mmCIF file of C-alpha atoms and ligand atoms in Angstrom:
data_model
loop_
_atom_site.group_PDB
_atom_site.id
_atom_site.type_symbol
_atom_site.label_atom_id
_atom_site.label_comp_id
_atom_site.label_asym_id
_atom_site.label_seq_id
_atom_site.Cartn_x
_atom_site.Cartn_y
_atom_site.Cartn_z
ATOM 1 C CA MET A 1 -106.409 -5.799 -171.562
ATOM 2 C CA ASN A 2 -106.194 -3.808 -168.365
ATOM 3 C CA SER A 3 -102.869 -2.046 -168.571
ATOM 4 C CA SER A 4 -100.884 -0.574 -171.367
ATOM 5 C CA SER A 5 -97.334 0.364 -172.236
ATOM 6 C CA SER A 6 -96.553 3.906 -173.287
ATOM 7 C CA PRO A 7 -94.987 4.373 -176.705
ATOM 8 C CA ALA A 8 -91.624 4.460 -174.929
ATOM 9 C CA GLY A 9 -92.593 1.181 -173.306
ATOM 10 C CA ASP A 10 -91.435 2.252 -169.865
ATOM 11 C CA THR A 11 -94.535 3.700 -168.247
ATOM 12 C CA ILE A 12 -97.634 1.709 -167.488
ATOM 13 C CA LEU A 13 -101.171 3.035 -167.291
ATOM 14 C CA ASP A 14 -102.650 2.459 -163.857
ATOM 15 C CA PRO A 15 -106.050 0.807 -164.445
ATOM 16 C CA ALA A 16 -107.262 2.130 -161.071
ATOM 17 C CA LYS A 17 -106.608 5.723 -162.124
ATOM 18 C CA LEU A 18 -108.152 5.675 -165.578
ATOM 19 C CA PRO A 19 -110.698 8.395 -166.340
ATOM 20 C CA ARG A 20 -114.200 6.960 -166.036
ATOM 21 C CA HIS A 21 -115.443 9.333 -168.695
ATOM 22 C CA VAL A 22 -113.399 10.753 -171.596
ATOM 23 C CA ALA A 23 -114.918 13.444 -173.838
ATOM 24 C CA ILE A 24 -113.318 14.461 -177.136
ATOM 25 C CA ILE A 25 -113.726 17.493 -179.407
ATOM 26 C CA MET A 26 -112.641 15.970 -182.717
ATOM 27 C CA ASP A 27 -111.282 18.932 -184.660
ATOM 28 C CA GLY A 28 -109.059 19.400 -187.695
ATOM 29 C CA ASN A 29 -110.568 17.200 -190.417
ATOM 30 C CA GLY A 30 -110.863 20.163 -192.795
ATOM 31 C CA ARG A 31 -107.271 21.321 -192.233
ATOM 32 C CA TRP A 32 -105.975 17.776 -192.679
ATOM 33 C CA ALA A 33 -107.677 17.643 -196.075
ATOM 34 C CA ARG A 34 -106.551 21.142 -197.092
ATOM 35 C CA GLN A 35 -102.913 20.311 -196.321
ATOM 36 C CA ARG A 36 -103.220 17.503 -198.867
ATOM 37 C CA LEU A 37 -105.193 19.550 -201.398
ATOM 38 C CA LEU A 38 -108.127 17.237 -200.843
ATOM 39 C CA ASN A 39 -111.824 17.925 -200.459
ATOM 40 C CA ARG A 40 -112.900 18.489 -196.801
ATOM 41 C CA ILE A 41 -115.070 15.363 -197.036
ATOM 42 C CA LYS A 42 -111.888 13.265 -197.395
ATOM 43 C CA GLY A 43 -110.806 14.718 -194.052
ATOM 44 C CA HIS A 44 -114.055 13.616 -192.440
ATOM 45 C CA GLU A 45 -113.667 10.147 -193.957
ATOM 46 C CA LYS A 46 -110.183 9.821 -192.485
ATOM 47 C CA GLY A 47 -111.604 11.255 -189.246
ATOM 48 C CA ALA A 48 -114.163 8.444 -189.146
ATOM 49 C CA GLU A 49 -111.265 5.958 -189.230
ATOM 50 C CA THR A 50 -109.768 7.700 -186.195
ATOM 51 C CA VAL A 51 -113.143 7.383 -184.454
ATOM 52 C CA ARG A 52 -112.944 3.629 -185.008
ATOM 53 C CA THR A 53 -109.396 3.452 -183.571
ATOM 54 C CA ILE A 54 -110.186 5.556 -180.517
ATOM 55 C CA VAL A 55 -113.415 3.668 -179.728
ATOM 56 C CA ARG A 56 -111.515 0.375 -179.987
ATOM 57 C CA THR A 57 -108.625 1.623 -177.833
ATOM 58 C CA SER A 58 -110.952 3.070 -175.200
ATOM 59 C CA ARG A 59 -112.723 -0.260 -174.902
ATOM 60 C CA GLU A 60 -109.433 -2.191 -174.707
ATOM 61 C CA LEU A 61 -108.161 0.080 -171.960
ATOM 62 C CA GLY A 62 -111.331 -0.093 -169.905
ATOM 63 C CA ILE A 63 -112.672 3.470 -170.262
ATOM 64 C CA GLY A 64 -116.294 3.430 -169.038
ATOM 65 C CA ILE A 65 -117.741 6.265 -171.123
ATOM 66 C CA LEU A 66 -116.456 7.875 -174.305
ATOM 67 C CA THR A 67 -118.299 10.986 -175.513
ATOM 68 C CA LEU A 68 -117.462 12.219 -179.014
ATOM 69 C CA TYR A 69 -118.496 15.626 -180.370
ATOM 70 C CA ALA A 70 -119.495 14.471 -183.854
ATOM 71 C CA PHE A 71 -121.845 17.285 -184.953
ATOM 72 C CA SER A 72 -122.678 20.542 -183.199
ATOM 73 C CA THR A 73 -125.801 22.690 -183.443
ATOM 74 C CA GLU A 74 -123.522 25.253 -185.174
ATOM 75 C CA ASN A 75 -122.443 22.670 -187.779
ATOM 76 C CA TRP A 76 -125.906 23.011 -189.426
ATOM 77 C CA GLN A 77 -124.540 26.267 -190.873
ATOM 78 C CA ARG A 78 -121.953 24.418 -192.996
ATOM 79 C CA PRO A 79 -122.543 23.975 -196.743
ATOM 80 C CA LYS A 80 -125.370 21.550 -197.509
ATOM 81 C CA THR A 81 -123.013 19.191 -199.357
ATOM 82 C CA GLU A 82 -120.712 18.893 -196.337
ATOM 83 C CA ILE A 83 -123.654 18.282 -193.979
ATOM 84 C CA ALA A 84 -125.010 15.603 -196.312
ATOM 85 C CA ALA A 85 -121.595 13.917 -196.500
ATOM 86 C CA LEU A 86 -121.219 13.952 -192.707
ATOM 87 C CA MET A 87 -124.691 12.445 -192.255
ATOM 88 C CA GLU A 88 -123.943 9.777 -194.844
ATOM 89 C CA LEU A 89 -120.641 8.987 -193.115
ATOM 90 C CA LEU A 90 -122.377 8.753 -189.765
ATOM 91 C CA ASN A 91 -125.026 6.462 -191.183
ATOM 92 C CA ARG A 92 -122.385 4.173 -192.690
ATOM 93 C CA PHE A 93 -120.394 4.166 -189.445
ATOM 94 C CA LEU A 94 -123.449 3.208 -187.385
ATOM 95 C CA ILE A 95 -124.077 0.244 -189.676
ATOM 96 C CA SER A 96 -120.475 -0.891 -190.180
ATOM 97 C CA GLU A 97 -119.599 -0.740 -186.462
ATOM 98 C CA ARG A 98 -122.688 -2.542 -185.202
ATOM 99 C CA SER A 99 -121.176 -6.016 -185.090
ATOM 100 C CA GLU A 100 -118.011 -4.774 -183.402
ATOM 101 C CA MET A 101 -120.054 -2.904 -180.811
ATOM 102 C CA MET A 102 -122.056 -6.071 -180.135
ATOM 103 C CA GLU A 103 -118.931 -8.256 -179.905
ATOM 104 C CA ASN A 104 -117.094 -5.819 -177.681
ATOM 105 C CA ASN A 105 -120.015 -5.142 -175.361
ATOM 106 C CA ILE A 106 -120.367 -1.453 -176.286
ATOM 107 C CA ARG A 107 -123.646 0.399 -175.813
ATOM 108 C CA LEU A 108 -124.386 3.269 -178.160
ATOM 109 C CA ASN A 109 -126.160 6.394 -176.988
ATOM 110 C CA ALA A 110 -126.755 9.771 -178.625
ATOM 111 C CA ILE A 111 -126.988 13.196 -177.003
ATOM 112 C CA GLY A 112 -128.343 16.267 -178.768
ATOM 113 C CA GLN A 113 -131.314 17.302 -180.885
ATOM 114 C CA ILE A 114 -131.753 13.889 -182.482
ATOM 115 C CA ASP A 115 -135.044 14.884 -184.112
ATOM 116 C CA ARG A 116 -133.155 17.352 -186.356
ATOM 117 C CA LEU A 117 -131.162 14.530 -187.977
ATOM 118 C CA PRO A 118 -132.253 13.134 -191.365
ATOM 119 C CA ARG A 119 -134.819 10.349 -191.054
ATOM 120 C CA ALA A 120 -132.459 7.650 -192.372
ATOM 121 C CA VAL A 121 -129.822 8.531 -189.758
ATOM 122 C CA ARG A 122 -132.426 8.635 -186.985
ATOM 123 C CA LEU A 123 -133.610 5.166 -187.929
ATOM 124 C CA THR A 124 -130.103 3.688 -188.104
ATOM 125 C CA LEU A 125 -129.224 5.367 -184.837
ATOM 126 C CA GLN A 126 -132.325 4.021 -183.113
ATOM 127 C CA GLN A 127 -131.706 0.504 -184.452
ATOM 128 C CA THR A 128 -128.083 0.538 -183.269
ATOM 129 C CA MET A 129 -129.075 1.898 -179.861
ATOM 130 C CA ASP A 130 -131.760 -0.789 -179.550
ATOM 131 C CA LEU A 131 -129.366 -3.560 -180.597
ATOM 132 C CA THR A 132 -126.738 -2.528 -178.057
ATOM 133 C CA ARG A 133 -129.139 -1.589 -175.269
ATOM 134 C CA ASP A 134 -127.963 -4.336 -172.880
ATOM 135 C CA LYS A 135 -124.235 -3.912 -173.463
ATOM 136 C CA ASP A 136 -122.349 -2.732 -170.420
ATOM 137 C CA GLY A 137 -118.638 -2.868 -171.280
ATOM 138 C CA MET A 138 -118.458 0.748 -172.419
ATOM 139 C CA LEU A 139 -120.898 3.530 -173.262
ATOM 140 C CA LEU A 140 -120.193 5.260 -176.569
ATOM 141 C CA ASN A 141 -121.957 8.586 -176.436
ATOM 142 C CA LEU A 142 -122.213 10.440 -179.740
ATOM 143 C CA ALA A 143 -122.991 14.144 -179.501
ATOM 144 C CA LEU A 144 -125.110 14.824 -182.593
ATOM 145 C CA SER A 145 -126.683 18.183 -183.308
ATOM 146 C CA TYR A 146 -125.469 18.927 -179.809
ATOM 147 C CA GLY A 147 -125.029 22.340 -178.220
ATOM 148 C CA ALA A 148 -124.544 22.923 -174.502
ATOM 149 C CA ARG A 149 -126.486 26.197 -174.419
ATOM 150 C CA ASP A 150 -129.363 24.476 -176.128
ATOM 151 C CA GLU A 151 -129.134 21.622 -173.586
ATOM 152 C CA ILE A 152 -129.106 24.078 -170.663
ATOM 153 C CA THR A 153 -132.045 26.024 -172.123
ATOM 154 C CA MET A 154 -134.033 22.807 -172.447
ATOM 155 C CA MET A 155 -133.223 21.905 -168.831
ATOM 156 C CA VAL A 156 -134.336 25.337 -167.564
ATOM 157 C CA GLN A 157 -137.595 25.086 -169.532
ATOM 158 C CA THR A 158 -138.320 21.613 -168.090
ATOM 159 C CA LEU A 159 -137.580 22.676 -164.513
ATOM 160 C CA ALA A 160 -139.592 25.902 -164.879
ATOM 161 C CA GLN A 161 -142.535 23.878 -166.161
ATOM 162 C CA LYS A 162 -142.242 21.453 -163.223
ATOM 163 C CA ALA A 163 -142.158 24.390 -160.795
ATOM 164 C CA ILE A 164 -145.276 25.911 -162.390
ATOM 165 C CA THR A 165 -147.227 22.659 -162.121
ATOM 166 C CA GLY A 166 -146.018 22.154 -158.538
ATOM 167 C CA GLU A 167 -144.077 18.979 -159.330
ATOM 168 C CA ILE A 168 -141.008 20.549 -157.713
ATOM 169 C CA ASP A 169 -140.282 23.460 -155.434
ATOM 170 C CA ALA A 170 -137.968 26.106 -156.934
ATOM 171 C CA GLY A 171 -135.885 25.905 -153.753
ATOM 172 C CA ASP A 172 -135.307 22.186 -154.303
ATOM 173 C CA ILE A 173 -133.373 22.763 -157.524
ATOM 174 C CA THR A 174 -129.816 21.655 -156.716
ATOM 175 C CA PRO A 175 -126.791 21.012 -158.950
ATOM 176 C CA GLU A 176 -127.725 17.309 -158.797
ATOM 177 C CA VAL A 177 -131.278 18.041 -159.998
ATOM 178 C CA ILE A 178 -129.859 20.115 -162.847
ATOM 179 C CA SER A 179 -127.472 17.299 -163.871
ATOM 180 C CA GLU A 180 -130.381 14.868 -163.964
ATOM 181 C CA HIS A 181 -132.195 17.090 -166.455
ATOM 182 C CA LEU A 182 -129.384 17.197 -169.014
ATOM 183 C CA TYR A 183 -128.778 14.777 -171.902
ATOM 184 C CA THR A 184 -126.003 13.219 -169.794
ATOM 185 C CA ARG A 185 -128.282 12.254 -166.917
ATOM 186 C CA HIS A 186 -127.117 9.111 -165.053
ATOM 187 C CA MET A 187 -123.541 9.635 -166.296
ATOM 188 C CA PRO A 188 -120.572 10.841 -164.268
ATOM 189 C CA ASP A 189 -119.126 14.119 -165.566
ATOM 190 C CA PRO A 190 -116.121 13.768 -167.891
ATOM 191 C CA ASP A 191 -112.811 13.377 -166.036
ATOM 192 C CA LEU A 192 -110.820 14.248 -169.131
ATOM 193 C CA LEU A 193 -111.619 16.435 -172.144
ATOM 194 C CA ILE A 194 -109.333 16.157 -175.168
ATOM 195 C CA ARG A 195 -109.418 18.613 -178.052
ATOM 196 C CA THR A 196 -107.417 18.020 -181.200
ATOM 197 C CA SER A 197 -105.948 20.547 -183.667
ATOM 198 C CA GLY A 198 -104.793 23.103 -181.119
ATOM 199 C CA GLU A 199 -107.750 25.466 -180.728
ATOM 200 C CA MET A 200 -108.036 26.775 -177.159
ATOM 201 C CA ARG A 201 -111.804 26.789 -176.887
ATOM 202 C CA ILE A 202 -114.737 24.705 -175.703
ATOM 203 C CA SER A 203 -117.109 25.373 -178.636
ATOM 204 C CA ASN A 204 -120.388 24.941 -176.738
ATOM 205 C CA PHE A 205 -119.540 21.397 -175.577
ATOM 206 C CA LEU A 206 -120.759 20.034 -172.204
ATOM 207 C CA LEU A 207 -120.534 23.442 -170.483
ATOM 208 C CA TRP A 208 -122.162 22.337 -167.228
ATOM 209 C CA GLN A 209 -120.505 18.920 -167.101
ATOM 210 C CA ILE A 210 -116.874 20.035 -167.467
ATOM 211 C CA ALA A 211 -116.737 22.210 -164.334
ATOM 212 C CA TYR A 212 -113.916 20.064 -162.864
ATOM 213 C CA THR A 213 -112.762 18.212 -165.973
ATOM 214 C CA GLU A 214 -109.057 18.023 -166.798
ATOM 215 C CA ILE A 215 -108.420 19.504 -170.247
ATOM 216 C CA TYR A 216 -105.789 18.390 -172.740
ATOM 217 C CA ILE A 217 -105.322 20.195 -176.040
ATOM 218 C CA THR A 218 -103.101 18.627 -178.668
ATOM 219 C CA ASN A 219 -101.981 20.226 -181.932
ATOM 220 C CA THR A 220 -102.490 16.936 -183.766
ATOM 221 C CA LEU A 221 -105.304 17.090 -186.319
ATOM 222 C CA TRP A 222 -108.055 14.543 -185.645
ATOM 223 C CA PRO A 223 -107.324 12.344 -188.704
ATOM 224 C CA ASP A 224 -103.689 12.032 -187.492
ATOM 225 C CA PHE A 225 -104.658 11.279 -183.884
ATOM 226 C CA GLY A 226 -104.015 7.702 -182.814
ATOM 227 C CA LYS A 227 -103.623 5.107 -180.103
ATOM 228 C CA GLU A 228 -100.095 6.098 -179.040
ATOM 229 C CA GLU A 229 -100.914 9.741 -178.468
ATOM 230 C CA TYR A 230 -104.166 8.816 -176.729
ATOM 231 C CA ILE A 231 -102.248 6.621 -174.280
ATOM 232 C CA ARG A 232 -99.688 9.400 -173.705
ATOM 233 C CA ILE A 233 -102.549 11.783 -172.842
ATOM 234 C CA LEU A 234 -104.035 9.218 -170.453
ATOM 235 C CA LEU A 235 -100.612 8.896 -168.793
ATOM 236 C CA ASP A 236 -100.453 12.678 -168.469
ATOM 237 C CA PHE A 237 -103.934 12.632 -166.901
ATOM 238 C CA GLN A 238 -102.795 10.034 -164.357
ATOM 239 C CA GLN A 239 -99.965 12.334 -163.297
ATOM 240 C CA ARG A 240 -102.291 15.252 -162.554
ATOM 241 C CA GLU A 241 -103.409 16.116 -159.062
ATOM 242 C CA ARG A 242 -107.146 16.745 -159.075
ATOM 243 C CA ARG A 243 -108.206 18.914 -156.170
ATOM 244 C CA PHE A 244 -111.757 19.893 -157.123
ATOM 245 C CA GLY A 245 -111.186 23.349 -155.603
ATOM 246 C CA LYS A 246 -109.860 21.945 -152.301
ATOM 247 C CA VAL A 247 -106.275 22.245 -150.996
HETATM 248 C C1 FPP B 1 -114.209 18.957 -187.076
HETATM 249 O O1 FPP B 1 -113.371 19.146 -188.177
HETATM 250 C C2 FPP B 1 -115.000 17.764 -187.190
HETATM 251 C C3 FPP B 1 -116.349 17.730 -187.389
HETATM 252 C C4 FPP B 1 -117.172 18.916 -187.539
HETATM 253 C C5 FPP B 1 -117.101 16.488 -187.484
HETATM 254 C C6 FPP B 1 -116.509 15.305 -186.793
HETATM 255 C C7 FPP B 1 -116.791 14.140 -187.653
HETATM 256 C C8 FPP B 1 -115.982 13.064 -187.788
HETATM 257 C C9 FPP B 1 -114.769 12.865 -186.990
HETATM 258 C C10 FPP B 1 -116.268 12.005 -188.796
HETATM 259 C C11 FPP B 1 -117.571 11.301 -188.676
HETATM 260 C C12 FPP B 1 -117.985 10.940 -187.313
HETATM 261 C C13 FPP B 1 -118.395 9.714 -186.924
HETATM 262 C C14 FPP B 1 -118.875 9.516 -185.545
HETATM 263 C C15 FPP B 1 -118.352 8.571 -187.821
HETATM 264 P P1 FPP B 1 -113.497 20.477 -188.999
HETATM 265 O O2 FPP B 1 -114.243 20.157 -190.228
HETATM 266 O O3 FPP B 1 -114.093 21.547 -188.153
HETATM 267 O O4 FPP B 1 -111.990 20.753 -189.276
HETATM 268 P P2 FPP B 1 -111.306 22.175 -189.514
HETATM 269 O O5 FPP B 1 -111.516 22.979 -188.253
HETATM 270 O O6 FPP B 1 -109.878 21.826 -189.744
HETATM 271 O O7 FPP B 1 -111.980 22.781 -190.711
#
């Protein structure tokens, strides 16, 4: 499917003006659960269902790259039980979605400090990435134990080391060289960043990469987010004039 009707059915997404790369800060699982007097974990479980819907919709629409902020470096400070539940959920998701990723030509990639993840998750992740290695319909990029300051620090350390050993000249460090030393190397920067649940902040996500990204913040909590609203946001994106600092 290459075009889509809006919920009102009168506006059509222009396939030529789709964002190549959509990044999403999935926020509000805890509040969704609290509103229903449920345990926070129930919110994450419902949130995982939204992940499924949004991955499927992105693929149907023809989005090239979808990056989801699934676990931040700061999230390690949450209670142990919540971390364990999130890791278990992630593990289950990586297994249950494998066949659909294969069928729908989706390649899985992870960005972040993967070595901090529990061994079982690392193994499942690696297996799923290996299985989908040749898929080129869409790249699903999961940010796991990800923090942009950590990513930038790692990049500076690598470049400093290369300058010390003479592999590069300090003067040859350009924005392009920097981009190629981040987790997102070989990927275009996000065109659109969506954040759910209304918070007006970036929360250490893709700080370098979002220099010219269009931002859309919705009050909808992540578990309530769905295909219709996603398409409305994409329509809004298509109406924006992107000037990249020019007139
Ligand atoms: C933010 O909600 C969400 C997270 C910290 C984790 C995101 C995880 C999922 C959507 C589910 C599992 C992911 C995959 C890829 C299967 P919050 O807990 O910060 O919500 P709150 O701000 O309302 O407390």
